[in-house]
Amino acid sequence: MTKLQHFGWFLARGFGPHGWGHPYLDWNYRWTSPDLYQESARALEQAGFDLVIIEDAPSLGSADTIDLRVRHAFGGPKLDPLLLAPYLFAATQHLGIAPTVNPAAYLPYTAARQFATLQHLSGHRLGLNVVTDTGSARHFGTAAQLGHDAAYDRAEEWLAGIRDLWRSWDDGALLEDTATGRYADGTRLRTVRHRGEHFGFDGPLNAVPFTDGEPSIVSPGGSGRGLAFAGANSDVQLALAPLDEASITAYRGRIHDAARAAGRSPDDVKVLFAIQPVIVSSPEEADRLVAASAHPDDAALALIAQRQSSDLETDLTALDLDKPLDVGIFGDHVSQGSIRRLIGAHDASAPLRQVLTAHARLGRLSDGSGFVGTAVELADRIEELGTWGNDGVLLWGDLHPVTVHRMLDELVPILRRRGILRSEYTGGGLGSNLAAF
């Protein structure tokens, strides 16, 4: 049965050089100017999307990989997405904006106050994509780098502390009584005194309570600890999994079990699976692209190695393509999920050439082997996901007008006619739109 689904846009490049390496660079947008992103955000709101999630990596990585990250602008430079958010809010009325934030970079009291300010200024449309990137830790202090699970523990303490501060104004604290001239009742402000393993701070927060809910929390991550964090804390889970019924059902089941274990309802977490489609004009064109990708040359494999090296902060370009990939080369800061996505279904004996070739190969939407196809075929796939109970999808790409329109111009009318994509917003902010269905 067809049902409404939630739609988001995952800006995977982050607030970086949009258009670089693509022909549409010659549209002459400046990536350091808000105009580029504002135009795209207005288009996404017109399309009925719930939110934009903006990736970020505050670090350029280790000395060994900096050149890999900046040479083709795969991993940097990047500006701060939190500071881009107000410009996107100013250009829209309903679209949620979820910049990536790292608990290592923001002290809880400062974070609570800044995020509260944006929540009020945006009409309660702020989301926060909470990541636990440990590779950036050296930029924010001299403390020893945390391991994978410990970084999640810190994020959980950080978020709990921020929520304590947001809730330090009890019901009835804000009066705004013009008859008596009394603005607030200080006796209803709770003193927050936090002394935890990672943070220590006092409240109450110097910001008024929210009228339409707290900022919506987004989280990525597919590890057991990451899924537990999402189940306990998140409103949206950025999900990466094969889009077959068994995988979708299993992933959603793990999130729902984690939510129940934390005393929440499974409906509290919207699971949105990331899709990076290649929309073409005809099935024949899709078949041609897929066939052409089956046998990549060494230059194509080198480009994939450069991209993967940027994401994994590990130089794959210096390795022999015809020798097995030793996973021991990855540091503790590299997530197990990222390593699994690189290796895929291959075993330890597979040569690097074979691993990278699998990433080069494209597949067809029509047979479920990939994401190349027509707008109708993509709509068919999204509709099928809905029959499996899916909450929605995140389309993955640059926040560039050319990218947005190329992907959505034909797709949006089809989804609307089928009753899959909203035609209007509920009002009341991002949380309200997420809870609408």
mmCIF file of C-alpha atoms in Angstrom, residues 235-426:
data_model
loop_
_atom_site.group_PDB
_atom_site.id
_atom_site.type_symbol
_atom_site.label_atom_id
_atom_site.label_comp_id
_atom_site.label_asym_id
_atom_site.label_seq_id
_atom_site.Cartn_x
_atom_site.Cartn_y
_atom_site.Cartn_z
ATOM 1 C CA ASP A 235 14.794 11.555 15.827
ATOM 2 C CA VAL A 236 16.302 10.653 12.439
ATOM 3 C CA GLN A 237 18.735 7.856 11.627
ATOM 4 C CA LEU A 238 20.876 8.303 8.513
ATOM 5 C CA ALA A 239 20.944 4.693 7.358
ATOM 6 C CA LEU A 240 23.293 2.937 4.952
ATOM 7 C CA ALA A 241 22.256 -0.575 3.971
ATOM 8 C CA PRO A 242 21.482 -2.633 0.867
ATOM 9 C CA LEU A 243 17.987 -1.711 -0.283
ATOM 10 C CA ASP A 244 16.503 -5.198 -0.353
ATOM 11 C CA GLU A 245 13.594 -6.160 1.860
ATOM 12 C CA ALA A 246 15.599 -8.381 4.197
ATOM 13 C CA SER A 247 18.294 -5.746 4.806
ATOM 14 C CA ILE A 248 15.779 -2.916 5.243
ATOM 15 C CA THR A 249 13.707 -4.951 7.685
ATOM 16 C CA ALA A 250 16.753 -6.117 9.662
ATOM 17 C CA TYR A 251 18.237 -2.623 9.947
ATOM 18 C CA ARG A 252 14.958 -1.055 11.019
ATOM 19 C CA GLY A 253 14.483 -3.891 13.495
ATOM 20 C CA ARG A 254 17.833 -3.134 15.152
ATOM 21 C CA ILE A 255 16.960 0.562 15.454
ATOM 22 C CA HIS A 256 13.517 -0.247 16.848
ATOM 23 C CA ASP A 257 14.958 -2.715 19.366
ATOM 24 C CA ALA A 258 17.425 -0.038 20.499
ATOM 25 C CA ALA A 259 14.598 2.483 20.893
ATOM 26 C CA ARG A 260 12.556 0.031 22.985
ATOM 27 C CA ALA A 261 15.604 -0.749 25.132
ATOM 28 C CA ALA A 262 15.887 2.987 25.854
ATOM 29 C CA GLY A 263 12.208 3.230 26.810
ATOM 30 C CA ARG A 264 11.157 4.942 23.581
ATOM 31 C CA SER A 265 8.660 4.042 20.896
ATOM 32 C CA PRO A 266 10.090 2.764 17.588
ATOM 33 C CA ASP A 267 8.037 5.495 15.875
ATOM 34 C CA ASP A 268 10.198 8.085 17.645
ATOM 35 C CA VAL A 269 13.067 7.381 15.226
ATOM 36 C CA LYS A 270 12.571 7.983 11.498
ATOM 37 C CA VAL A 271 14.942 5.712 9.581
ATOM 38 C CA LEU A 272 15.940 7.321 6.268
ATOM 39 C CA PHE A 273 18.045 5.246 3.885
ATOM 40 C CA ALA A 274 20.631 7.111 1.819
ATOM 41 C CA ILE A 275 20.392 6.762 -1.969
ATOM 42 C CA GLN A 276 22.730 8.298 -4.565
ATOM 43 C CA PRO A 277 20.791 7.805 -7.799
ATOM 44 C CA VAL A 278 21.950 8.484 -11.341
ATOM 45 C CA ILE A 279 18.850 9.665 -13.185
ATOM 46 C CA VAL A 280 18.942 9.149 -16.964
ATOM 47 C CA SER A 281 16.493 9.760 -19.789
ATOM 48 C CA SER A 282 15.764 6.169 -20.807
ATOM 49 C CA PRO A 283 16.282 2.527 -19.810
ATOM 50 C CA GLU A 284 18.616 2.157 -22.789
ATOM 51 C CA GLU A 285 20.861 4.949 -21.504
ATOM 52 C CA ALA A 286 20.885 3.303 -18.079
ATOM 53 C CA ASP A 287 21.943 -0.012 -19.610
ATOM 54 C CA ARG A 288 24.747 1.723 -21.527
ATOM 55 C CA LEU A 289 26.159 3.382 -18.384
ATOM 56 C CA VAL A 290 26.031 0.159 -16.400
ATOM 57 C CA ALA A 291 27.784 -1.808 -19.138
ATOM 58 C CA ALA A 292 30.494 0.843 -19.468
ATOM 59 C CA SER A 293 31.249 0.668 -15.733
ATOM 60 C CA ALA A 294 31.847 -3.088 -15.669
ATOM 61 C CA HIS A 295 35.532 -2.893 -16.637
ATOM 62 C CA PRO A 296 37.128 0.235 -15.136
ATOM 63 C CA ASP A 297 40.668 1.130 -16.199
ATOM 64 C CA ASP A 298 43.472 1.949 -13.771
ATOM 65 C CA ALA A 299 42.740 5.694 -14.008
ATOM 66 C CA ALA A 300 39.154 5.130 -12.876
ATOM 67 C CA LEU A 301 40.346 2.919 -10.026
ATOM 68 C CA ALA A 302 42.884 5.558 -8.974
ATOM 69 C CA LEU A 303 40.094 8.147 -8.751
ATOM 70 C CA ILE A 304 38.052 5.836 -6.523
ATOM 71 C CA ALA A 305 41.128 5.158 -4.389
ATOM 72 C CA GLN A 306 41.618 8.917 -3.958
ATOM 73 C CA ARG A 307 38.027 9.360 -2.784
ATOM 74 C CA GLN A 308 38.224 6.424 -0.426
ATOM 75 C CA SER A 309 41.584 7.629 0.902
ATOM 76 C CA SER A 310 40.025 10.973 1.755
ATOM 77 C CA ASP A 311 37.107 9.416 3.630
ATOM 78 C CA LEU A 312 39.241 6.834 5.434
ATOM 79 C CA GLU A 313 42.230 9.135 6.094
ATOM 80 C CA THR A 314 44.407 6.341 4.790
ATOM 81 C CA ASP A 315 46.431 6.509 1.564
ATOM 82 C CA LEU A 316 45.157 3.709 -0.647
ATOM 83 C CA THR A 317 46.773 5.191 -3.757
ATOM 84 C CA ALA A 318 50.234 4.004 -2.672
ATOM 85 C CA LEU A 319 49.133 0.360 -2.385
ATOM 86 C CA ASP A 320 49.604 -2.335 -5.001
ATOM 87 C CA LEU A 321 46.284 -2.869 -6.806
ATOM 88 C CA ASP A 322 47.021 -6.545 -7.250
ATOM 89 C CA LYS A 323 47.754 -7.391 -3.615
ATOM 90 C CA PRO A 324 45.200 -8.035 -0.841
ATOM 91 C CA LEU A 325 44.144 -5.059 1.249
ATOM 92 C CA ASP A 326 45.453 -5.316 4.816
ATOM 93 C CA VAL A 327 42.776 -3.790 7.065
ATOM 94 C CA GLY A 328 45.448 -3.299 9.707
ATOM 95 C CA ILE A 329 46.527 -0.124 7.917
ATOM 96 C CA PHE A 330 43.436 1.672 9.237
ATOM 97 C CA GLY A 331 43.781 3.504 12.536
ATOM 98 C CA ASP A 332 41.413 3.213 15.480
ATOM 99 C CA HIS A 333 39.778 6.507 14.475
ATOM 100 C CA VAL A 334 38.389 4.918 11.286
ATOM 101 C CA SER A 335 34.931 3.512 11.941
ATOM 102 C CA GLN A 336 34.311 -0.173 11.375
ATOM 103 C CA GLY A 337 31.286 0.761 9.295
ATOM 104 C CA SER A 338 33.478 2.760 6.886
ATOM 105 C CA ILE A 339 35.884 -0.158 6.539
ATOM 106 C CA ARG A 340 33.037 -2.603 5.920
ATOM 107 C CA ARG A 341 31.594 -0.326 3.241
ATOM 108 C CA LEU A 342 34.967 -0.255 1.505
ATOM 109 C CA ILE A 343 35.493 -4.013 1.585
ATOM 110 C CA GLY A 344 31.901 -5.018 0.900
ATOM 111 C CA ALA A 345 31.384 -8.720 0.382
ATOM 112 C CA HIS A 346 35.065 -9.466 -0.305
ATOM 113 C CA ASP A 347 37.232 -11.612 1.947
ATOM 114 C CA ALA A 348 40.743 -10.867 3.176
ATOM 115 C CA SER A 349 42.373 -12.491 0.142
ATOM 116 C CA ALA A 350 40.722 -10.166 -2.387
ATOM 117 C CA PRO A 351 43.172 -7.866 -4.184
ATOM 118 C CA LEU A 352 42.621 -4.113 -3.888
ATOM 119 C CA ARG A 353 41.833 -3.961 -7.604
ATOM 120 C CA GLN A 354 38.823 -6.218 -7.048
ATOM 121 C CA VAL A 355 37.625 -4.171 -4.051
ATOM 122 C CA LEU A 356 37.841 -0.877 -5.955
ATOM 123 C CA THR A 357 36.304 -2.381 -9.116
ATOM 124 C CA ALA A 358 33.210 -3.233 -7.090
ATOM 125 C CA HIS A 359 32.900 0.461 -6.162
ATOM 126 C CA ALA A 360 33.295 1.505 -9.811
ATOM 127 C CA ARG A 361 30.545 -0.757 -11.090
ATOM 128 C CA LEU A 362 27.082 0.689 -11.437
ATOM 129 C CA GLY A 363 23.833 -1.221 -11.197
ATOM 130 C CA ARG A 364 20.269 -0.830 -12.411
ATOM 131 C CA LEU A 365 17.348 0.432 -10.402
ATOM 132 C CA SER A 366 15.032 -1.831 -12.348
ATOM 133 C CA ASP A 367 16.613 -5.067 -11.092
ATOM 134 C CA GLY A 368 17.748 -3.838 -7.665
ATOM 135 C CA SER A 369 21.456 -4.102 -8.480
ATOM 136 C CA GLY A 370 22.126 -0.348 -8.197
ATOM 137 C CA PHE A 371 20.786 3.162 -8.650
ATOM 138 C CA VAL A 372 21.039 3.991 -12.348
ATOM 139 C CA GLY A 373 17.670 4.455 -14.005
ATOM 140 C CA THR A 374 14.870 6.744 -15.022
ATOM 141 C CA ALA A 375 12.836 8.924 -12.675
ATOM 142 C CA VAL A 376 9.946 6.453 -12.999
ATOM 143 C CA GLU A 377 12.209 3.569 -12.000
ATOM 144 C CA LEU A 378 13.495 5.490 -8.961
ATOM 145 C CA ALA A 379 9.913 6.280 -7.942
ATOM 146 C CA ASP A 380 9.068 2.595 -8.316
ATOM 147 C CA ARG A 381 11.924 1.707 -5.966
ATOM 148 C CA ILE A 382 10.987 4.307 -3.363
ATOM 149 C CA GLU A 383 7.374 3.160 -3.491
ATOM 150 C CA GLU A 384 8.535 -0.426 -2.973
ATOM 151 C CA LEU A 385 10.522 0.640 0.088
ATOM 152 C CA GLY A 386 7.333 2.091 1.523
ATOM 153 C CA THR A 387 5.554 -1.249 1.205
ATOM 154 C CA TRP A 388 8.289 -2.682 3.460
ATOM 155 C CA GLY A 389 7.478 -0.119 6.156
ATOM 156 C CA ASN A 390 10.244 2.330 5.277
ATOM 157 C CA ASP A 391 10.048 5.846 6.778
ATOM 158 C CA GLY A 392 11.771 7.616 3.903
ATOM 159 C CA VAL A 393 14.951 8.289 1.955
ATOM 160 C CA LEU A 394 17.870 10.679 1.860
ATOM 161 C CA LEU A 395 18.981 11.624 -1.626
ATOM 162 C CA TRP A 396 22.732 12.042 -1.668
ATOM 163 C CA GLY A 397 24.488 14.770 -3.657
ATOM 164 C CA ASP A 398 25.930 18.261 -3.848
ATOM 165 C CA LEU A 399 23.621 21.080 -2.800
ATOM 166 C CA HIS A 400 24.064 22.647 -6.229
ATOM 167 C CA PRO A 401 21.060 23.808 -8.282
ATOM 168 C CA VAL A 402 22.169 21.691 -11.245
ATOM 169 C CA THR A 403 22.377 18.547 -9.077
ATOM 170 C CA VAL A 404 19.083 19.237 -7.312
ATOM 171 C CA HIS A 405 17.097 19.871 -10.485
ATOM 172 C CA ARG A 406 18.715 17.023 -12.405
ATOM 173 C CA MET A 407 17.585 14.628 -9.699
ATOM 174 C CA LEU A 408 14.166 16.103 -8.856
ATOM 175 C CA ASP A 409 12.597 17.778 -11.895
ATOM 176 C CA GLU A 410 10.958 14.597 -13.180
ATOM 177 C CA LEU A 411 10.912 12.682 -9.902
ATOM 178 C CA VAL A 412 8.869 15.075 -7.740
ATOM 179 C CA PRO A 413 5.724 15.115 -9.913
ATOM 180 C CA ILE A 414 5.747 11.312 -10.113
ATOM 181 C CA LEU A 415 6.104 10.905 -6.352
ATOM 182 C CA ARG A 416 3.375 13.453 -5.703
ATOM 183 C CA ARG A 417 0.938 11.793 -8.084
ATOM 184 C CA ARG A 418 1.538 8.487 -6.327
ATOM 185 C CA GLY A 419 0.937 9.933 -2.851
ATOM 186 C CA ILE A 420 4.510 9.295 -1.665
ATOM 187 C CA LEU A 421 5.785 12.882 -1.307
ATOM 188 C CA ARG A 422 4.064 15.574 0.744
ATOM 189 C CA SER A 423 2.447 18.547 -1.012
ATOM 190 C CA GLU A 424 2.283 20.770 2.060
ATOM 191 C CA TYR A 425 3.826 21.161 5.481
ATOM 192 C CA THR A 426 2.136 20.873 8.857
#
